[in-house]
Short mmCIF file of C-alpha atoms and ligand atoms in Angstrom, two decimals:
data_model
loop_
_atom_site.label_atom_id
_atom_site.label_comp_id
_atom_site.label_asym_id
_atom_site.label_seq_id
_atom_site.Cartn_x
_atom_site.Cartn_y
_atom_site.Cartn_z
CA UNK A 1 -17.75 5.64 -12.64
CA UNK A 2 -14.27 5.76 -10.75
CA UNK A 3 -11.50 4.57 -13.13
CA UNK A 4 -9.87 1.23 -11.84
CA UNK A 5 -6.46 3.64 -12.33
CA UNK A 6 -7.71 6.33 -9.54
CA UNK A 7 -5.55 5.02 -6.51
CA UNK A 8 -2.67 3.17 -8.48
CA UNK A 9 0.45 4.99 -8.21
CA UNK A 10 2.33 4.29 -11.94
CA UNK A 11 6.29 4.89 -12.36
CA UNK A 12 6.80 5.78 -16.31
CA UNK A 13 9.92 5.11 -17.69
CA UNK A 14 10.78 7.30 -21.00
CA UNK A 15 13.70 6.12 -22.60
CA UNK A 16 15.07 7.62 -25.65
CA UNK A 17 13.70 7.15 -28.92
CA UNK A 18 11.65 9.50 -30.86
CA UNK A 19 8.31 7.60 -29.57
CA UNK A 20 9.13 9.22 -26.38
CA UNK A 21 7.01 12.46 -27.18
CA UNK A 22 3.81 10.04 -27.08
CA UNK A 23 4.36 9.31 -23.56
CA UNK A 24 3.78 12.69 -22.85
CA UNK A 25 -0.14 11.97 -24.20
CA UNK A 26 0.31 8.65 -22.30
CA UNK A 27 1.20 10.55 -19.00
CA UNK A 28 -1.61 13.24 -19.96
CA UNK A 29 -4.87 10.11 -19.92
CA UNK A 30 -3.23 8.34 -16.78
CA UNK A 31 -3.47 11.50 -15.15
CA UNK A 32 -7.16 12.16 -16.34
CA UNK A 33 -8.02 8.36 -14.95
CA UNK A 34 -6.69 9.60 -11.54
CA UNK A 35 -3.91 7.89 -11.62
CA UNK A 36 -0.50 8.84 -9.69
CA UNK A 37 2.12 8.88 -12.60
CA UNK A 38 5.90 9.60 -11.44
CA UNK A 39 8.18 9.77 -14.33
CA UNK A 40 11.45 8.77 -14.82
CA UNK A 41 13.37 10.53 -18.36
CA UNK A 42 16.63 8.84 -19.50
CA UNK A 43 19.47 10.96 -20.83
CA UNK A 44 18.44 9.87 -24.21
CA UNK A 45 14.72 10.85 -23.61
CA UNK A 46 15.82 13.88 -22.52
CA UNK A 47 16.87 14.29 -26.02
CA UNK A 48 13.48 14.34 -27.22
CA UNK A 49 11.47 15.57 -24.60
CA UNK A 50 12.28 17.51 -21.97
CA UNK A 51 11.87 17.23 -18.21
CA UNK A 52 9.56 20.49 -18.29
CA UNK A 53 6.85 19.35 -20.42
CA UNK A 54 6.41 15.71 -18.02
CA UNK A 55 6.84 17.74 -15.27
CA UNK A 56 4.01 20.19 -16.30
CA UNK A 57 1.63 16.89 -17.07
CA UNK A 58 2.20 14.59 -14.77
CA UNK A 59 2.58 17.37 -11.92
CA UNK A 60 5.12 15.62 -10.10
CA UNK A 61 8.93 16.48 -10.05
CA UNK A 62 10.78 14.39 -13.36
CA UNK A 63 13.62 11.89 -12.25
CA UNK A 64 16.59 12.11 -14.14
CA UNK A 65 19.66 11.80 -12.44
CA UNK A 66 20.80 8.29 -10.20
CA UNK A 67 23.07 10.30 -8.26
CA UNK A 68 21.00 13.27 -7.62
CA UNK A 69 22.21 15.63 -4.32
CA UNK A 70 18.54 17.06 -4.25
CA UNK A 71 17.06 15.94 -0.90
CA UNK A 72 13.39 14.99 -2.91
CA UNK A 73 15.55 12.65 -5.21
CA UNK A 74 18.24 10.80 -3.11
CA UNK A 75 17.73 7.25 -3.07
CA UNK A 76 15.23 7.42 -6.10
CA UNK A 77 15.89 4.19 -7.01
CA UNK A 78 14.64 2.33 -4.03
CA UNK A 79 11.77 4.53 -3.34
CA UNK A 80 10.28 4.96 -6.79
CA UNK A 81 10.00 1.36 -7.15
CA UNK A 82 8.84 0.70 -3.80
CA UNK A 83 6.10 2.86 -4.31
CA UNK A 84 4.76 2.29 -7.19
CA UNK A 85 1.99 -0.48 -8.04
CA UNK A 86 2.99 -0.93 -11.86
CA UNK A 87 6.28 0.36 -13.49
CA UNK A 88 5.65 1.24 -17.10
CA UNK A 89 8.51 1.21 -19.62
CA UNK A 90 7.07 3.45 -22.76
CA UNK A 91 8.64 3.63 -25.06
CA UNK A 92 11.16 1.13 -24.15
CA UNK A 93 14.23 1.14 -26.78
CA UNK A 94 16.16 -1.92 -27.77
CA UNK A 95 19.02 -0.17 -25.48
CA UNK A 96 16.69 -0.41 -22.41
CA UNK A 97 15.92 -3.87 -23.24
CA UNK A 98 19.21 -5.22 -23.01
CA UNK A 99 20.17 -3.10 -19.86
CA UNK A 100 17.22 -4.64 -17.99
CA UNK A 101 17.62 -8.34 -19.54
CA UNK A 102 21.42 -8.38 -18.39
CA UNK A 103 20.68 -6.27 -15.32
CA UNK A 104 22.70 -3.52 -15.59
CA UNK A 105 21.91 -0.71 -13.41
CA UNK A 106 24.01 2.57 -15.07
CA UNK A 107 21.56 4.89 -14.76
CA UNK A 108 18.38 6.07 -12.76
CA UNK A 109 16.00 3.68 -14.76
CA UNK A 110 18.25 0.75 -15.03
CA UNK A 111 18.80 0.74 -11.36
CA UNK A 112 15.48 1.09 -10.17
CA UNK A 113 14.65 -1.66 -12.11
CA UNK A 114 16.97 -3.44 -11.51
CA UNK A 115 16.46 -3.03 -7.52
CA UNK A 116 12.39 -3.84 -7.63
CA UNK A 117 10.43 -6.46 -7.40
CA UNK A 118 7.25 -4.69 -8.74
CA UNK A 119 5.33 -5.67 -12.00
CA UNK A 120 6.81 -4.04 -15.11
CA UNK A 121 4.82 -3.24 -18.38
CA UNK A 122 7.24 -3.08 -21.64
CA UNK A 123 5.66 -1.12 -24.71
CA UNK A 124 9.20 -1.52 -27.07
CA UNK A 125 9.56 1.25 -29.45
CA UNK A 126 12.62 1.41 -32.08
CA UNK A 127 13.85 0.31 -36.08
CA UNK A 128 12.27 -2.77 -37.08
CA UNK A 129 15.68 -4.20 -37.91
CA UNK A 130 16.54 -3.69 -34.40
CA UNK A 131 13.44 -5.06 -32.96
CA UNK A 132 14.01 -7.90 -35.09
CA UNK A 133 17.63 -8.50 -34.14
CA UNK A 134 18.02 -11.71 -31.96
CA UNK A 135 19.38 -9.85 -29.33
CA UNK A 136 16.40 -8.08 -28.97
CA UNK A 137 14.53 -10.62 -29.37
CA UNK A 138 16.54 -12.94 -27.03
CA UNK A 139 15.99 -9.88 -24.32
CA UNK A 140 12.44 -9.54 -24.68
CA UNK A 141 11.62 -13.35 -24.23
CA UNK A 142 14.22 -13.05 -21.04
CA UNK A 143 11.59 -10.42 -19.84
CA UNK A 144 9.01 -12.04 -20.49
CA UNK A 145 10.01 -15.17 -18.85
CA UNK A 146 10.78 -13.18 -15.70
CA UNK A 147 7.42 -12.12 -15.53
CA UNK A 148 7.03 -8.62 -17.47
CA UNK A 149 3.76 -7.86 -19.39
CA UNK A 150 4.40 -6.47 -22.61
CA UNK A 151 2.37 -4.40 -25.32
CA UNK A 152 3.12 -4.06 -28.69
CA UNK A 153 5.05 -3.03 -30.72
CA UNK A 154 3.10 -2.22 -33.41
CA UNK A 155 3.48 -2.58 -37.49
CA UNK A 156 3.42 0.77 -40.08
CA UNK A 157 5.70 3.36 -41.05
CA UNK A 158 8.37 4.14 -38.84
CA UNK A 159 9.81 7.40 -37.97
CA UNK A 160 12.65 6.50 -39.59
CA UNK A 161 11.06 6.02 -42.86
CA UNK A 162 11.05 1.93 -43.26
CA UNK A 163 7.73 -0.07 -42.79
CA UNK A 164 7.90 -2.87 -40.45
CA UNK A 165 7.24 -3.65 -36.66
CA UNK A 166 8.50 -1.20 -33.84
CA UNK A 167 6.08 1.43 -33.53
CA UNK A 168 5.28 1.86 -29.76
CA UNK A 169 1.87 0.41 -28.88
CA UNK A 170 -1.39 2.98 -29.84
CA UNK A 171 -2.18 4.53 -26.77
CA UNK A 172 -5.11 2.47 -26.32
CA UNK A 173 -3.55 -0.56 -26.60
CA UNK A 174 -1.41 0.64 -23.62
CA UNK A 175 -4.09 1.86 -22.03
CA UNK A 176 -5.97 -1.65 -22.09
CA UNK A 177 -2.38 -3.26 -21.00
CA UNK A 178 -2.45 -1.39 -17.71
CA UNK A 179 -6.16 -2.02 -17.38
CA UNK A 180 -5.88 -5.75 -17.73
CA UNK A 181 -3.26 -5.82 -15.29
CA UNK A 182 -5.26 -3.88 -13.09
CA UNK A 183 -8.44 -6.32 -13.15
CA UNK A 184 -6.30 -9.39 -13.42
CA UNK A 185 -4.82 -8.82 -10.54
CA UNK A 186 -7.62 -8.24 -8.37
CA UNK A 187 -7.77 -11.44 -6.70
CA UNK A 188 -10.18 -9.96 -3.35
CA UNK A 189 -12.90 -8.62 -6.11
CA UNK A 190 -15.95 -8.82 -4.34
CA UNK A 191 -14.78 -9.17 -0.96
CA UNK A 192 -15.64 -6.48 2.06
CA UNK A 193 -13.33 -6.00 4.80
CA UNK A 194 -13.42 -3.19 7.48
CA UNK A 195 -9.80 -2.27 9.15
CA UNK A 196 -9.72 -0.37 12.24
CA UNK A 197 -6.91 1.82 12.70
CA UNK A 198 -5.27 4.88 14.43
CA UNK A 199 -5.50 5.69 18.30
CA UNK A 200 -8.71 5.99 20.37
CA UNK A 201 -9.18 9.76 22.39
CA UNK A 202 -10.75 9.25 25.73
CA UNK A 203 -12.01 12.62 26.74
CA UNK A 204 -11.28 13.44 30.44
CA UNK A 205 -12.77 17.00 30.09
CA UNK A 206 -13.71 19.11 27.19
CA UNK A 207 -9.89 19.80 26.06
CA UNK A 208 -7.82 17.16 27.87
CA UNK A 209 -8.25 13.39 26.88
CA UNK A 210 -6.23 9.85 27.61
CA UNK A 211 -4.72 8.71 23.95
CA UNK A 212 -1.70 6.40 22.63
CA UNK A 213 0.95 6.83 20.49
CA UNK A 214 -0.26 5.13 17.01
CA UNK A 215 0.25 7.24 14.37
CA UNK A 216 -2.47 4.90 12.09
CA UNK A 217 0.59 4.30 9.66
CA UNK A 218 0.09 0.39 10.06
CA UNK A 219 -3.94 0.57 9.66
CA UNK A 220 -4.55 2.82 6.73
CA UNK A 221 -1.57 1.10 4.72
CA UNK A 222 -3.17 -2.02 5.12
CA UNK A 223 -6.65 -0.55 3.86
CA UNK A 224 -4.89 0.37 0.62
CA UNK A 225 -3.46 -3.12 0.31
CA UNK A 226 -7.17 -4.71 0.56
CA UNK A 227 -8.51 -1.98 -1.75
CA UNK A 228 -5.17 -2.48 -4.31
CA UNK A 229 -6.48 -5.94 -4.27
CA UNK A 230 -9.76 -4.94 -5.16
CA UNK A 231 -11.75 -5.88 -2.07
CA UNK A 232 -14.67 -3.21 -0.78
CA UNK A 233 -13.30 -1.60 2.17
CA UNK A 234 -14.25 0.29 5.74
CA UNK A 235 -11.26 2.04 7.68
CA UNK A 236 -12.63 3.17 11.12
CA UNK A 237 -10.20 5.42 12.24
CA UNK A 238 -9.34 7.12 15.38
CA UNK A 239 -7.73 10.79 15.48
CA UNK A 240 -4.51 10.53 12.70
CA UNK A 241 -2.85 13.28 10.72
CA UNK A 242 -2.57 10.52 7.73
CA UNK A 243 -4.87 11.44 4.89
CA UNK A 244 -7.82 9.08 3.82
CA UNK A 245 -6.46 6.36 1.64
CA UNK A 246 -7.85 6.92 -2.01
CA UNK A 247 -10.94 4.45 -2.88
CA UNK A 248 -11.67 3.66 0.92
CA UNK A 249 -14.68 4.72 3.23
CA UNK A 250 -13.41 6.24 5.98
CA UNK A 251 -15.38 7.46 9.17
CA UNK A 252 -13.46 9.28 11.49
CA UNK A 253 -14.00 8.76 15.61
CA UNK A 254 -12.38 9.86 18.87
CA UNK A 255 -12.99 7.11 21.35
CA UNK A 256 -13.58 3.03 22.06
CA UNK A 257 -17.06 3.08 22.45
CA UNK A 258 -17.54 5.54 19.43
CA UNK A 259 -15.05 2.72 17.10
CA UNK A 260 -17.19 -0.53 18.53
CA UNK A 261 -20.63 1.81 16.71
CA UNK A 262 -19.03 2.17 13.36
CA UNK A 263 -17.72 -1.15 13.07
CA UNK A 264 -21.17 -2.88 14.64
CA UNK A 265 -22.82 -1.01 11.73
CA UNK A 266 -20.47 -1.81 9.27
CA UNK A 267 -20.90 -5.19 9.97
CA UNK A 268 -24.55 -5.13 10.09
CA UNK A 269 -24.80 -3.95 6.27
CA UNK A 270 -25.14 -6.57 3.54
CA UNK A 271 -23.08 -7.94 1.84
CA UNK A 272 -21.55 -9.76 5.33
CA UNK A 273 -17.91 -8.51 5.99
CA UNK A 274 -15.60 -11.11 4.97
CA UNK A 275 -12.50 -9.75 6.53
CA UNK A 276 -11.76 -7.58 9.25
CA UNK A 277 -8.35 -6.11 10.44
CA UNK A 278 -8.24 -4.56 14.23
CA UNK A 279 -4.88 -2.32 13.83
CA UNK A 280 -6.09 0.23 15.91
CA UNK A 281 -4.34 1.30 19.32
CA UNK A 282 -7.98 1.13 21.18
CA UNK A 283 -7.71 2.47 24.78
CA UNK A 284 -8.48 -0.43 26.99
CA UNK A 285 -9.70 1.87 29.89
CA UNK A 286 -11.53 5.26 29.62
CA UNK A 287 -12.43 7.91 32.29
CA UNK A 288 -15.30 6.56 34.36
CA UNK A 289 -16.89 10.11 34.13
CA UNK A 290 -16.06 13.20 31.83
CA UNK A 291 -16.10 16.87 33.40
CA UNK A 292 -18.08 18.96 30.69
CA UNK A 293 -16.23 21.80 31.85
CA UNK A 294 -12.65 22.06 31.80
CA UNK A 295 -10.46 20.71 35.46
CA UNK A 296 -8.93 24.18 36.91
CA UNK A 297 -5.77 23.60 38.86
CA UNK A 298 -5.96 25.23 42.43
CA UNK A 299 -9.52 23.88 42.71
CA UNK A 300 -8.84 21.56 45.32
CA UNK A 301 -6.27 20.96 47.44
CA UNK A 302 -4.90 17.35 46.02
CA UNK A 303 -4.72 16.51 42.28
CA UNK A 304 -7.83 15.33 40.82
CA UNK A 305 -7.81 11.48 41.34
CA UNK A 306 -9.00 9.96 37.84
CA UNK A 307 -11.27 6.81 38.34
CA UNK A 308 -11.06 4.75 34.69
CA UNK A 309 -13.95 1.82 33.84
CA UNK A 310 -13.02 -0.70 31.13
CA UNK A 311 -13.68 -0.21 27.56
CA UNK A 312 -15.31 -2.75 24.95
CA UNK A 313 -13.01 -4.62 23.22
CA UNK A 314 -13.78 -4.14 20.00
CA UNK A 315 -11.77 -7.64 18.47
CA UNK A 316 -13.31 -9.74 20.96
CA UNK A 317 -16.91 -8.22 19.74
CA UNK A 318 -15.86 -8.80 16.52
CA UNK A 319 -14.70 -11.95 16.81
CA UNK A 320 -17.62 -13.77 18.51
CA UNK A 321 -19.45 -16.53 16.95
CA UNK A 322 -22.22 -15.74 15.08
CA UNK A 323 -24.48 -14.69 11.67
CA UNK A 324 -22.53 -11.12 11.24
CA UNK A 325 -19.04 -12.67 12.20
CA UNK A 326 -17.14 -12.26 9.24
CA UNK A 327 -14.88 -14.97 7.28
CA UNK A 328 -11.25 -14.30 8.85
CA UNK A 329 -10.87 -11.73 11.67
CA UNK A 330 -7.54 -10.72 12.63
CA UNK A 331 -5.98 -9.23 15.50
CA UNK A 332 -3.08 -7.19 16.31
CA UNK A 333 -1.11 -7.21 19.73
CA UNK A 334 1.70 -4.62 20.56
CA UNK A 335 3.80 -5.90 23.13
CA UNK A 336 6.90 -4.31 24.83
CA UNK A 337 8.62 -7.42 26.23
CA UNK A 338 8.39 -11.62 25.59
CA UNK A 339 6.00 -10.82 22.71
CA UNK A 340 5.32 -14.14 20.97
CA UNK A 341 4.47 -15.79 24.13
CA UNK A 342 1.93 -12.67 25.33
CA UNK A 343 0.67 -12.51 22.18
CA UNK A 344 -0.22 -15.76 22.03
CA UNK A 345 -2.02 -15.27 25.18
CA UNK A 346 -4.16 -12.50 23.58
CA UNK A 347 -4.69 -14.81 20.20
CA UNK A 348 -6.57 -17.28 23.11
CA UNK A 349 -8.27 -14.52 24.62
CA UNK A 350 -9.93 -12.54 21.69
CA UNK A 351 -10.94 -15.65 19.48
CA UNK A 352 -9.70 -14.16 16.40
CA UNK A 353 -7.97 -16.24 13.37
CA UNK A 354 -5.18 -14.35 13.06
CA UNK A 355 -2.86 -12.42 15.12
CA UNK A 356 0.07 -9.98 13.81
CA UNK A 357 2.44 -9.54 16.98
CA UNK A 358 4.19 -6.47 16.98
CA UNK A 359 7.47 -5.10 19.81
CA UNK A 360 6.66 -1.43 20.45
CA UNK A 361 8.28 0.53 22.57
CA UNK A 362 10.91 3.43 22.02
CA UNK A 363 11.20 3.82 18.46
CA UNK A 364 9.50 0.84 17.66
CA UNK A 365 5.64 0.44 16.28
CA UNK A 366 4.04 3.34 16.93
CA UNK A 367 4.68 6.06 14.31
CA UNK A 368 7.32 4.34 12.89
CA UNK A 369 7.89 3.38 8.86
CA UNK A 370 9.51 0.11 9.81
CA UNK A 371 8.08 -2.72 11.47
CA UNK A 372 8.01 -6.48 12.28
CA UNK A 373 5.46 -9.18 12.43
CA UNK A 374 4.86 -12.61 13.63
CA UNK A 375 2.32 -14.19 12.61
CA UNK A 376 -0.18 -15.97 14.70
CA UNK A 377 -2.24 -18.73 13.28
CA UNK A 378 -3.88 -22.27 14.48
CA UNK A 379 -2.44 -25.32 12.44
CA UNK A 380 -5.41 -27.66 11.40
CA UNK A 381 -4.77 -29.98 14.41
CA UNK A 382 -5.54 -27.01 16.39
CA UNK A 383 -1.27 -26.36 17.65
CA UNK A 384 -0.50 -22.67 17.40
CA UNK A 385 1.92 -21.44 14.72
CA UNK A 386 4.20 -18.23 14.11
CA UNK A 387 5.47 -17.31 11.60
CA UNK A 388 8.12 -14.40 12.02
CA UNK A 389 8.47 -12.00 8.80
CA UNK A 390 11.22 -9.88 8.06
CA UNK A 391 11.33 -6.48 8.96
CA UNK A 392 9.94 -4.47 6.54
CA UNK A 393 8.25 -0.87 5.87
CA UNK A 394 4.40 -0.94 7.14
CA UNK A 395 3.13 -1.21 3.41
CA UNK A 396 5.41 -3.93 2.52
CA UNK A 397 4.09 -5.77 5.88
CA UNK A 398 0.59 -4.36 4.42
CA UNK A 399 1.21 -6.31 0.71
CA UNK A 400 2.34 -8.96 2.65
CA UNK A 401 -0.56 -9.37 4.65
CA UNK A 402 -2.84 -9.08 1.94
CA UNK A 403 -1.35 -11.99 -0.20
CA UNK A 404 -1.76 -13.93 3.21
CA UNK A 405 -5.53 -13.37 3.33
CA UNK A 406 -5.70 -14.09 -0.57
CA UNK A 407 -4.57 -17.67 -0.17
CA UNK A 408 -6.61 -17.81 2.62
CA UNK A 409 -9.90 -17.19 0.15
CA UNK A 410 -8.36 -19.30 -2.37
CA UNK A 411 -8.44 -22.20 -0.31
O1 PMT B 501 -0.50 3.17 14.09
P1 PMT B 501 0.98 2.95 13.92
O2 PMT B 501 1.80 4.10 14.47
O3 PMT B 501 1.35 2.60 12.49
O4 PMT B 501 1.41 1.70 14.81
C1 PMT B 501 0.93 0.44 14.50
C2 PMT B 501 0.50 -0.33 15.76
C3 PMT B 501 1.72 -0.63 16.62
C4 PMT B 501 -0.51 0.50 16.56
C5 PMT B 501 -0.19 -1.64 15.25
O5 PMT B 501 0.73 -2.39 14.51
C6 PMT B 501 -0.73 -2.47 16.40
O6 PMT B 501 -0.04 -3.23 17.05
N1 PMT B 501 -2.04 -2.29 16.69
C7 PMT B 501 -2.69 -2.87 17.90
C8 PMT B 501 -2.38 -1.99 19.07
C9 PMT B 501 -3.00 -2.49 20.36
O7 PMT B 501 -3.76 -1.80 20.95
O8 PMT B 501 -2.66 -3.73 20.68
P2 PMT B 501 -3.22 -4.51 22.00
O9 PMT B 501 -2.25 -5.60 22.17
O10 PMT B 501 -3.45 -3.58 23.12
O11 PMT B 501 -4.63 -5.05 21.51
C10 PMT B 501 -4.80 -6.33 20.91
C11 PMT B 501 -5.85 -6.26 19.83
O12 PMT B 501 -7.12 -5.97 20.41
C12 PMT B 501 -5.62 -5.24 18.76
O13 PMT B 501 -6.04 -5.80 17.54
C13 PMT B 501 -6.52 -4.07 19.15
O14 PMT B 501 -6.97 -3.36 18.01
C14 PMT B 501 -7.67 -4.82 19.81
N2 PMT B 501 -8.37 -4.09 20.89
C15 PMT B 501 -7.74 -3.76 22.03
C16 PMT B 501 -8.46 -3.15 23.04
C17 PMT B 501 -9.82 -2.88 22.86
N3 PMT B 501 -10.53 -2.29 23.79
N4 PMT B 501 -10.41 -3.21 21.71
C18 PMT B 501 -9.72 -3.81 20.72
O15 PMT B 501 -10.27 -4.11 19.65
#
């Protein structure tokens, strides 16, 4: 069975206290669950492991240093956090506790916590006089009151020879932590969405075709989303160099009429499809006929003349009333000029729920990181709506999108 780990991408946080060389075991059965782990080793864990050994186990280069030259680690501390879907802090020492409860940001780990807004797991490791100290303790409710999950410590004999509380968590016990985050925060459990994504290839002969510019960045970041979220999900995707996101089906196509099949037969399997997502770039027009052998130049006298014939639209399909029409269907539109007002044209004329407007153009939309969204929905009195988000990398507009379409199944 696939671990609920194998497409969560975990930052680690190793701070220094002599509980540190657990993580390394920690690092070693997150890996074996298919999990991403990135690790991040303070100066003081350095002092007990070193960057080597989590290197060697996690497989991934260790971050150390905040101000880093090295082009893989510049801007660390936005990245790492961005990226990740759970930071861990194991073991976390009373020293890390107070940085992050007063927000300091002095080194690597301090700042990237400081500068994310992603869940945070605490397994505290250190003297039971320390852990007992009501400045620890004042940090750790501070934590805990800003949201952070926490995980022991535990009771026994400490490393530093007194009994008492501030043993870092058995690895179990963390284990279970990140698994009950994991299935707690699964709020589209049970729910199957298909996402289209990626351009559509419209062959003119055997080696030359009519294509777009989408790069499927938008598309398959919003299939992780759904699948992060714990929903059951399709990605129909035209030609990309993006690899297949972890824990999705994926079928791969070249043109319109080849992306309507997949997603007609998606949507005929049972369970019904309660969500689909039309990011894909779909060629609205295809050559009317396709040479089987290849056009040679000189063959006439003119330029071939190329006669195009209208493809399906694949949203419009979708979105029709009836038995296989699923729950909430949403549409994209990428517009070049007055976008919220031809978008909401398009929301009329393709009788989806939703519609994400998009500008694209010269370096904006396709193939970019960045992008911006506004949102297209009917109030309950029928008016239209948008709703104009900031702009934001494609898997924060992903995320984003995602925690729309949860309220929308919570009612
Ligand atoms: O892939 P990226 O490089 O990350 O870029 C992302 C994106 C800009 C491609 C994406 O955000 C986006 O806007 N996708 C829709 C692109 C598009 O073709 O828009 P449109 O306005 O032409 O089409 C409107 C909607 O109808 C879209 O949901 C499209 O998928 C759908 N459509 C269009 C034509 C057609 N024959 N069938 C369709 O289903």
């Amino acid at each position: 069975m696939t671990s609920a780990l194998a497409s969560r991408t975990l930052l680690l946080i190793i701070s220094g206290g002599i509980a540190a060389y657990k993580s390394l075991d920690l690092i070693r059965r997150l890996k074996e669950e298919g999990a991403e782990v990135r690790c991040i080793l303070t100066e003081g864990g350095a002092q007990f492991i070193t960057p080597l050994s989590v290197s060697a186990l996690s497989g991934q280069s260790v971050f150390t240093d905040l101000f880093s030259d090295q082009e893989e680690q510049r801007l660390a501390h936005i990245r790492l956090s961005r990226e990740a879907d759970l930071i861990i802090v194991a073991p976390a020492t009373a020293n890390m506790l107070a940085k992050m409860a007063h927000g300091l940001a002095d080194n690597l780990a301090s700042a990237v916590l400081l500068a994310s807004n992603k869940p945070i797991l605490i397994a505290p490791a250190m003297n039971n006089i320390m852990w007992q100290h009501p400045a620890t303790q004042a940090n750790i409710a501070t934590l805990r009151a800003r949201g952070a999950y926490q995980v022991g410590p535990s009771s026994g004999m400490l490393a530093c020879g007194e009994q008492g509380a501030g043993r870092l968590a058995e690895l179990d016990d963390i284990l279970a932590a990140i698994h009950n985050f994991f299935s707690k925060n699964k709020p589209l459990t049970g729910r199957r969405a298909l996402v289209t994504s990626g351009p559509t290839f419209e062959p003119i002969d055997p080696v030359r075709f009519l294509g777009n510019r989408s790069s499927g960045k938008q598309g398959h970041a919003i299939a992780s989303a759904l699948v992060t979220m714990g929903a059951e999900v399709t990605l129909v995707t035209g030609p990309t160099s993006l690899p297949a996101p972890n824990g999705v089906t994926t079928i791969s196509i070249e043109t319109a009429q080849d992306m309507l099949q997949a997603c007609q037969s998606c949507a005929a399997q049972m369970p019904p499809l309660d969500i689909a997502i039309c990011a894909a770039a779909v060629a609205d027009w295809r050559p009317e006929t396709t040479s089987t052998s290849k056009l040679k130049k000189g063959e006439s006298t003119s330029p071939p003349a190329l006669t195009l014939t209208e493809n399906p639209d694949i949203l419009a399909t979708i979105s029709q009333p009836g038995t296989l029409r699923p729950k909430l269907v949403i549409g994209f539109a990428a517009e070049t000029d007055h976008v919220t007002e031809n978008a909401q044209a398009k929301f009329t004329r393709k009788g989806c729920d939703w519609l994400l407007a998009n500008l694209v153009g010269a370096n904006k939309g396709f193939g970019q990181d960045n992008n911006q969204i506004t949102l297209i929905k009917r109030a309950p009195d029928g008016a239209m709506t948008n709703d104009t988000w900031p702009a934001a990398s494609k898997h924060e507009i992903a995320e984003t999108l995602a925690t729309h379409i949860v309220h929308f199944f919570e009612g």
